[in-house]
Amino acid sequence: MKLKSAVFLVLVAVACLSLSSWVLAVEPPRNETLIADILTGKVGNPGNFNFWATWVGNDKGLQQLVIDPLWMADYVTGEIINVLAAENPIYNDDFTTLTVKLREGVYWNDGVEFTADDVVYTVTLSMATPGLGYHTQFNQNIAEVVKVDPYTVVFELKEPNSRFHYQFLDRWGACRILPKHIFETAEDPLSFQFNPPIGTGPYKLVEYDLGGYWFLYELREDWDRTVTGMVYGKPAPKYVKFIHYGDASKKAMAQISHELDMADLTPESLQVVLSRNEYARGFYEDFPWAELLHPAVTGAAFNTLVEPFDNPEVRWALNLALDAKGLALTAYDGAVAFSPAYIPALLPYYEYYYEELQPYLEDYTIEVDGELYQPYNSNLPFEMAEEARRKGYTVPDTEKEIRIMFGYGWWKHSPEIAEKLLIKNGFSRGRDGKWLLPDGTPWKIEIVCLTTSTNPSFKWAFSIANQWSEFGIDCEAVPNEQVEHLTDMGDYQVVGGQPAAEPFGAGIDLYRGINVFKSAFFKPLGEERVGHQSRWIDEEIDGYIAQMELTDYNDPKNIELGIEVIKRLIDGQPGVSLASFPGFMGLDTYYWTNYPSGENPYAVPWYHWPNLKFVLPFLEPTGRE
Amino acid sequence: MFKKFFIPRMIQYFTVLFIGITLVFVIPRLLPSDPVSTQLHRMTSQGQYLDPAAVEEMRETLQELYGLKGGMLQQYFSYWKRLFTGDLGPSFTQFPTPVIALIRMSLPWTLGLLLASLSLSWMIGTVLGGIKVSFPNSPFSKATELLAMGIRPIPYYIMALVLLILFAFLFPVFPMAGGYSVGSKVGFNARFIKDLLRHSFLPILSMVVLEIGGWFLQMRNVASNLVEEDYVVYAEASGLPKSKIVFSYIMRNAIVPQITGFGLNLGFVFGGALITEMVFSYPGMGTLLYSAIIAGDYNLIMGINIFSIVGVSTAMLIIDLLYPLLDPRVRYQ
């Protein structure tokens, strides 16, 4: 019996060791492979690469490495990059014709040349096939699309549209160009798997996991016949692997083990990685570690059709009851770039908008009980810097650097002004000090938010709820899986999330971020929204947006119009416009260095954006084995 | 016998199937989310610029494509019609991929994972439980009981995380994620099978370790009652060998509820093991079902649940039909 047990145990041990020690011979060399996280998680349909139809697995490396758009936005440099297009879009005077000049000498990875036929086919196929991503938009806008010569395409539009090319301007999403010679062999373009994917990007698919956890790409031998090669040079990694390890704690473990070079982490997991991996860094080498300038403004939105949030003075009072510094410290340990103007804090927008708006904001007044009050605190970034220094963090000294890091300012914490505004509007405090509505009933606010605890929707909702509770309102944050449905139907009071839509972040035009406030898109409560979730509209804004639509997208007049829209948004306060989306990215420099960073912001740093292919030529191998 | 035993059970089986399948048609439609809105949100949240002017028209187009335009009754009848031809319809979130194709992709992983862990834990737990009752004072039995009682209350995700941290991070002998490695050629070959086993080792171990305790305790409880039954006492008094008493008198009788439990659990494998899949980033039906519920993908929810309903009902039916073979008392009744 004893002998049998011993033999059994030995066999088990041998089996375990044999399983664990087995290493694949065909795994690509680690020091030639860049490994990045699949941000949106496990891919549900890994063998389907036809993202014109399904939008499945967009982040599995396709948009980052294989497929190209006509134009691409870079929110770090503010540039709009000509990718497959050779130059900027050319509109005629009344914006009814768009001419697109294409690059010459670009080849698909199966050796076929990219030409105007591909662009025309992408558009006509989309128009003819319900269910393709751009079917509706193209049919609404395009009268005809024609190839003038192999490198020129002309769109005849049904109505004047000065921004039609935005459908092709990639900002983590656009109508990219598909290969005609592949898709025309497909019986049904909707169910076509597009496997293997054929693209004009510098990498080709080698292999993928049938379970949807990883995808491996290899640099094309003819990388010099791609836009990336022509414009930026040879990408450094021979292989790029996209992998989903799981939640932030698993990503942290993988990064500590040097098995994940680029990852989206939480503030907490990033700190763990930094303490355990001497080669790891955040977007900044030191505080605030996170990428703070991102083209999405976060905070909260009021449902402006629901009492008492339909009253702009109440919305102002709720904003002034907030202590921005406290919010930033609670939610992100102070790593926040404030964005009070409903557009994100971004280097290009600093230049075009925040610099221009700063004097206006400093002089901005609201009237309370017949007295004028200036609510703006332009000193907040310096207070944040001081707070960070007090915590022992290293923070830049110059005004410019501090403003780049923390933004231009936010509203003063003014509970006494908020109190006056509420009392003026019929609110009162009960015996327990809690606020009562004008009808004398207790004021209860519910802030719905996403259930993902790392998302700003969640983080801001809880921090704001805490401060409004301290101010005397019975307020709670409620994470809800159905938050999108609730906001779609207008069945909420306040939602943690985005107080305005996301602009391109590149170029001067804010149209993408603000046209959601057009009154043409207004829907009453109970009907699915089309415009912004706050359902706030404004006649003056309609006028400015109408002027924008008649103005070339690149005309500096858009800056003036954009500023006017922002001023109306500030007056109306349809939300709590707090800060740009802070991104806690972990970067391992064990195998690769020279990632885009806070110290060297040369391009969009996120590996799930299509811009990754333009970053890869700048990465430098360390040569470590 | 056929009339009294077989026919009522078949009627019961088909009634359960009909009610279950009808419920999985109705319940997802009570969700507040709808697949069209979810798809539009997904498109925008993954970066696509949707001009608000296009949103309403796109909603109409998607409703038409997804077959959600008719009334509930109309949809219900076409659902049964499709079902009889073996068509579970397209997934909305991955339109137009057929639901059956998605299930086909995930099911083998889940079956492999759950059948292996269920069978192993059942066999080990049942045998150990039987040994415990038959040799209650041996050090091995005492140690086994102590372990089973100690491990059983540990929350599953804690156990899974501990194993992952120990054997994939601190002592990285097993992989941290996935079903197989890069470079592994998928197929029925030794190399791939070895890689597959290596990746599934920790997920299976995590489930087996905890489930053994449950089977052990159940077996011990049932068997300990049997030890004092007259026929066991009589067999001992008659001087029958201990092994004969243990296997033929105690374990054979105690195993009937174990088999029922095994059969029931067999049916549940179609639902997947969500936490295991998430902790070990292992492919399977759990995450497929979870994402379908979040996205309001009616067809996918229905498809997966139909597998579960058919699985559990069929397992129950088979056990019911096999009972007379296992337990002579049922035959006599």
Coordinates of N, CA, C and O in Angstrom, one line a residue, chain A residues 121-212:
Chain A
Y121 N -15.3 51.5 -53.2 CA -15.9 50.3 -52.9 C -16.4 50.2 -51.4 O -17.4 49.8 -51.1
T122 N -15.5 50.8 -50.6 CA -15.8 50.8 -49.1 C -17.2 51.6 -48.9 O -18.0 51.2 -48.2
V123 N -17.3 52.7 -49.7 CA -18.5 53.6 -49.5 C -19.7 52.9 -50.1 O -20.8 52.8 -49.5
T124 N -19.5 52.4 -51.4 CA -20.7 51.9 -52.0 C -21.2 50.6 -51.4 O -22.4 50.4 -51.2
L125 N -20.3 49.8 -50.9 CA -20.7 48.6 -50.2 C -21.4 48.9 -48.9 O -22.4 48.3 -48.6
S126 N -20.9 49.9 -48.2 CA -21.6 50.4 -46.9 C -23.0 50.9 -47.2 O -23.9 50.6 -46.5
M127 N -23.1 51.6 -48.3 CA -24.4 52.2 -48.6 C -25.4 51.1 -49.0 O -26.6 51.2 -48.8
A128 N -24.9 50.1 -49.7 CA -25.8 49.0 -50.2 C -26.1 48.0 -49.1 O -27.0 47.1 -49.4
T129 N -25.4 48.0 -48.0 CA -25.6 46.9 -47.0 C -26.1 47.4 -45.7 O -25.3 47.8 -44.9
P130 N -27.4 47.2 -45.4 CA -27.8 47.6 -44.1 C -27.1 46.7 -43.0 O -27.0 45.5 -43.2
G131 N -26.7 47.3 -41.9 CA -26.0 46.6 -40.9 C -24.5 46.9 -40.9 O -23.8 46.7 -39.9
L132 N -24.0 47.4 -42.0 CA -22.6 47.9 -42.0 C -22.6 49.2 -41.2 O -23.5 50.0 -41.3
G133 N -21.5 49.4 -40.5 CA -21.4 50.5 -39.6 C -21.8 51.9 -40.1 O -22.4 52.7 -39.4
Y134 N -21.5 52.2 -41.3 CA -21.7 53.5 -41.8 C -22.8 53.6 -42.9 O -22.9 54.6 -43.6
H135 N -23.6 52.5 -42.9 CA -24.7 52.5 -43.9 C -25.6 53.7 -43.8 O -25.9 54.4 -44.8
T136 N -26.1 54.0 -42.6 CA -27.0 55.1 -42.5 C -26.4 56.4 -42.8 O -27.0 57.2 -43.6
Q137 N -25.3 56.7 -42.2 CA -24.7 58.0 -42.4 C -24.4 58.3 -43.9 O -24.6 59.4 -44.4
F138 N -23.8 57.3 -44.5 CA -23.5 57.5 -46.0 C -24.7 57.7 -46.8 O -24.7 58.5 -47.7
N139 N -25.8 56.9 -46.5 CA -27.0 57.1 -47.3 C -27.6 58.5 -47.0 O -28.3 59.1 -47.9
Q140 N -27.5 59.0 -45.8 CA -28.0 60.3 -45.5 C -27.3 61.4 -46.2 O -27.8 62.4 -46.6
N141 N -26.0 61.2 -46.5 CA -25.1 62.3 -46.9 C -24.7 62.2 -48.4 O -24.5 63.2 -49.0
I142 N -24.5 61.0 -48.9 CA -23.8 60.9 -50.2 C -24.8 60.7 -51.4 O -25.7 59.8 -51.3
A143 N -24.7 61.6 -52.4 CA -25.5 61.4 -53.6 C -24.7 60.5 -54.5 O -25.3 59.6 -55.1
E144 N -23.4 60.7 -54.6 CA -22.6 59.8 -55.5 C -21.1 59.9 -55.0 O -20.7 60.9 -54.5
V145 N -20.5 58.7 -55.2 CA -19.0 58.7 -55.0 C -18.3 58.2 -56.2 O -18.8 57.2 -56.8
V146 N -17.4 59.0 -56.8 CA -16.7 58.5 -58.0 C -15.2 58.6 -57.9 O -14.6 59.4 -57.2
K147 N -14.6 57.7 -58.7 CA -13.2 57.7 -58.8 C -12.8 58.5 -60.0 O -13.3 58.3 -61.1
V148 N -12.0 59.6 -59.8 CA -11.6 60.5 -60.9 C -10.4 59.9 -61.6 O -10.3 59.9 -62.8
D149 N -9.5 59.5 -60.8 CA -8.3 58.7 -61.3 C -7.9 57.8 -60.2 O -8.5 57.8 -59.1
P150 N -6.8 57.0 -60.4 CA -6.5 56.0 -59.3 C -6.2 56.5 -58.0 O -6.2 55.8 -57.0
Y151 N -6.0 57.8 -57.9 CA -5.6 58.4 -56.6 C -6.5 59.6 -56.2 O -6.1 60.4 -55.4
T152 N -7.6 59.7 -56.8 CA -8.6 60.8 -56.5 C -10.0 60.3 -56.4 O -10.4 59.6 -57.3
V153 N -10.7 60.6 -55.3 CA -12.1 60.2 -55.2 C -12.9 61.5 -54.9 O -12.4 62.4 -54.2
V154 N -14.1 61.6 -55.5 CA -14.9 62.8 -55.3 C -16.3 62.3 -54.8 O -16.9 61.4 -55.3
F155 N -16.7 62.9 -53.7 CA -18.0 62.7 -53.1 C -18.9 63.8 -53.5 O -18.6 65.0 -53.2
E156 N -20.0 63.5 -54.0 CA -21.1 64.5 -54.3 C -22.1 64.3 -53.1 O -22.6 63.2 -52.9
L157 N -22.3 65.4 -52.4 CA -23.2 65.3 -51.2 C -24.6 65.7 -51.4 O -24.8 66.6 -52.3
K158 N -25.5 65.1 -50.7 CA -26.9 65.5 -50.9 C -27.2 66.9 -50.4 O -28.0 67.6 -51.0
E159 N -26.6 67.3 -49.3 CA -26.8 68.6 -48.7 C -25.4 69.1 -48.4 O -24.5 68.4 -48.2
P160 N -25.3 70.5 -48.3 CA -24.0 71.0 -47.9 C -23.6 70.5 -46.5 O -24.4 70.4 -45.6
N161 N -22.4 70.0 -46.4 CA -21.9 69.5 -45.2 C -20.4 69.8 -45.1 O -19.6 69.1 -45.8
S162 N -20.0 70.7 -44.3 CA -18.6 71.1 -44.2 C -17.8 70.1 -43.4 O -16.6 70.3 -43.2
R163 N -18.4 69.1 -42.8 CA -17.7 68.2 -42.0 C -17.9 66.7 -42.3 O -17.8 65.8 -41.5
F164 N -18.3 66.5 -43.6 CA -18.6 65.1 -44.0 C -17.4 64.2 -43.8 O -17.6 63.0 -43.4
H165 N -16.2 64.7 -44.0 CA -15.0 63.8 -43.9 C -14.8 63.3 -42.5 O -14.0 62.4 -42.3
Y166 N -15.5 63.8 -41.5 CA -15.4 63.3 -40.1 C -15.7 61.8 -40.0 O -15.3 61.1 -39.1
Q167 N -16.5 61.3 -41.0 CA -16.8 59.9 -41.0 C -15.5 59.1 -41.2 O -15.5 57.9 -40.9
F168 N -14.5 59.7 -41.8 CA -13.3 59.0 -42.2 C -12.1 59.4 -41.3 O -11.0 59.0 -41.5
L169 N -12.4 60.3 -40.3 CA -11.3 60.8 -39.5 C -11.3 60.0 -38.2 O -12.2 60.0 -37.4
D170 N -10.2 59.2 -38.1 CA -10.1 58.2 -37.1 C -9.7 58.8 -35.7 O -8.7 59.4 -35.6
R171 N -10.6 58.6 -34.8 CA -10.3 59.0 -33.4 C -10.8 57.8 -32.5 O -11.8 57.9 -31.9
W172 N -10.1 56.7 -32.6 CA -10.5 55.4 -32.0 C -11.9 55.0 -32.6 O -12.7 54.6 -31.9
G173 N -12.0 55.2 -33.9 CA -13.2 54.9 -34.6 C -13.5 55.7 -35.8 O -13.3 57.0 -35.7
A174 N -13.7 55.1 -36.9 CA -14.1 55.9 -38.2 C -14.4 54.8 -39.2 O -14.2 53.6 -38.9
C175 N -14.8 55.2 -40.4 CA -14.9 54.3 -41.5 C -13.6 54.1 -42.1 O -13.1 55.0 -42.8
R176 N -12.9 53.0 -41.8 CA -11.6 52.7 -42.4 C -11.8 52.1 -43.8 O -12.9 51.7 -44.1
I177 N -10.7 52.0 -44.5 CA -10.9 51.6 -45.9 C -10.6 50.1 -46.0 O -9.6 49.6 -45.4
L178 N -11.5 49.4 -46.6 CA -11.4 47.9 -46.7 C -10.9 47.6 -48.1 O -11.0 48.3 -49.1
P179 N -10.3 46.4 -48.3 CA -9.7 46.0 -49.5 C -10.8 45.5 -50.5 O -11.5 44.5 -50.2
K180 N -11.0 46.2 -51.6 CA -12.0 45.8 -52.5 C -11.8 44.4 -53.1 O -12.8 43.6 -53.1
H181 N -10.6 44.0 -53.4 CA -10.3 42.8 -54.0 C -10.6 41.6 -53.1 O -10.8 40.5 -53.5
I182 N -10.7 41.8 -51.8 CA -11.1 40.7 -50.9 C -12.6 40.7 -50.7 O -13.2 39.7 -50.8
F183 N -13.2 41.9 -50.4 CA -14.6 41.9 -50.1 C -15.5 41.6 -51.3 O -16.6 41.2 -51.1
E184 N -15.0 41.9 -52.5 CA -15.9 41.6 -53.6 C -16.0 40.1 -53.8 O -16.9 39.7 -54.6
T185 N -15.2 39.3 -53.2 CA -15.4 37.9 -53.3 C -16.3 37.3 -52.3 O -16.7 36.2 -52.3
A186 N -16.7 38.2 -51.3 CA -17.6 37.7 -50.2 C -19.0 37.7 -50.7 O -19.5 38.6 -51.3
E187 N -19.7 36.6 -50.4 CA -21.1 36.5 -50.7 C -21.9 37.4 -50.0 O -22.8 38.1 -50.5
D188 N -21.7 37.5 -48.7 CA -22.5 38.4 -47.8 C -21.5 39.2 -47.0 O -20.8 38.7 -46.1
P189 N -21.4 40.5 -47.3 CA -20.4 41.3 -46.6 C -20.7 41.4 -45.1 O -19.7 41.8 -44.3
L190 N -21.9 41.1 -44.6 CA -22.2 41.2 -43.2 C -21.6 40.0 -42.4 O -21.1 40.2 -41.3
S191 N -21.8 38.9 -43.0 CA -21.3 37.7 -42.3 C -19.9 37.3 -42.7 O -19.3 36.4 -42.1
F192 N -19.3 38.0 -43.6 CA -17.9 37.7 -44.0 C -17.0 37.9 -42.9 O -17.0 38.9 -42.2
Q193 N -16.1 36.9 -42.7 CA -15.3 36.9 -41.5 C -14.0 37.7 -41.7 O -13.3 38.1 -40.7
F194 N -13.6 37.9 -42.9 CA -12.4 38.7 -43.2 C -11.1 38.1 -42.5 O -10.4 38.8 -41.8
N195 N -11.0 36.9 -42.6 CA -10.0 36.1 -41.8 C -9.1 35.3 -42.8 O -9.6 34.4 -43.5
P196 N -7.9 35.6 -43.0 CA -7.0 36.6 -42.3 C -7.3 38.0 -42.8 O -7.7 38.2 -44.0
P197 N -7.2 39.0 -41.9 CA -7.4 40.4 -42.3 C -6.3 40.9 -43.3 O -5.1 40.6 -43.0
I198 N -6.7 41.6 -44.3 CA -5.7 42.1 -45.3 C -5.8 43.6 -45.1 O -6.9 44.2 -45.2
G199 N -4.7 44.2 -44.8 CA -4.7 45.7 -44.5 C -3.5 46.4 -45.1 O -2.6 45.8 -45.7
T200 N -3.6 47.7 -45.0 CA -2.5 48.6 -45.5 C -1.5 48.9 -44.3 O -0.5 49.6 -44.6
G201 N -1.8 48.5 -43.1 CA -1.0 48.8 -42.0 C 0.3 48.0 -42.0 O 0.5 47.1 -42.8
P202 N 1.3 48.3 -41.1 CA 2.6 47.7 -41.2 C 2.7 46.3 -40.6 O 3.8 45.7 -40.8
Y203 N 1.7 45.8 -40.1 CA 1.8 44.4 -39.5 C 0.7 43.5 -40.1 O -0.3 44.0 -40.6
K204 N 0.9 42.2 -40.1 CA -0.1 41.2 -40.5 C -0.3 40.2 -39.4 O 0.6 40.0 -38.6
L205 N -1.5 39.7 -39.4 CA -1.9 38.7 -38.4 C -1.1 37.4 -38.6 O -1.0 36.9 -39.7
V206 N -0.6 36.9 -37.5 CA 0.1 35.6 -37.6 C -0.8 34.5 -37.0 O -1.0 33.4 -37.6
E207 N -1.3 34.8 -35.9 CA -2.1 33.7 -35.1 C -3.0 34.4 -34.1 O -2.7 35.5 -33.6
Y208 N -4.1 33.7 -33.7 CA -4.9 34.2 -32.7 C -5.4 33.1 -31.8 O -5.5 31.9 -32.3
D209 N -5.8 33.4 -30.6 CA -6.4 32.4 -29.7 C -7.8 32.2 -30.0 O -8.6 33.2 -30.0
L210 N -8.2 31.0 -30.1 CA -9.6 30.7 -30.4 C -10.5 31.0 -29.2 O -11.7 31.2 -29.4
G211 N -9.9 31.1 -28.1 CA -10.7 31.6 -26.9 C -10.8 33.1 -26.8 O -11.5 33.6 -25.9
G212 N -10.1 33.8 -27.6 CA -10.2 35.3 -27.6 C -9.3 36.0 -26.7 O -9.6 37.2 -26.4

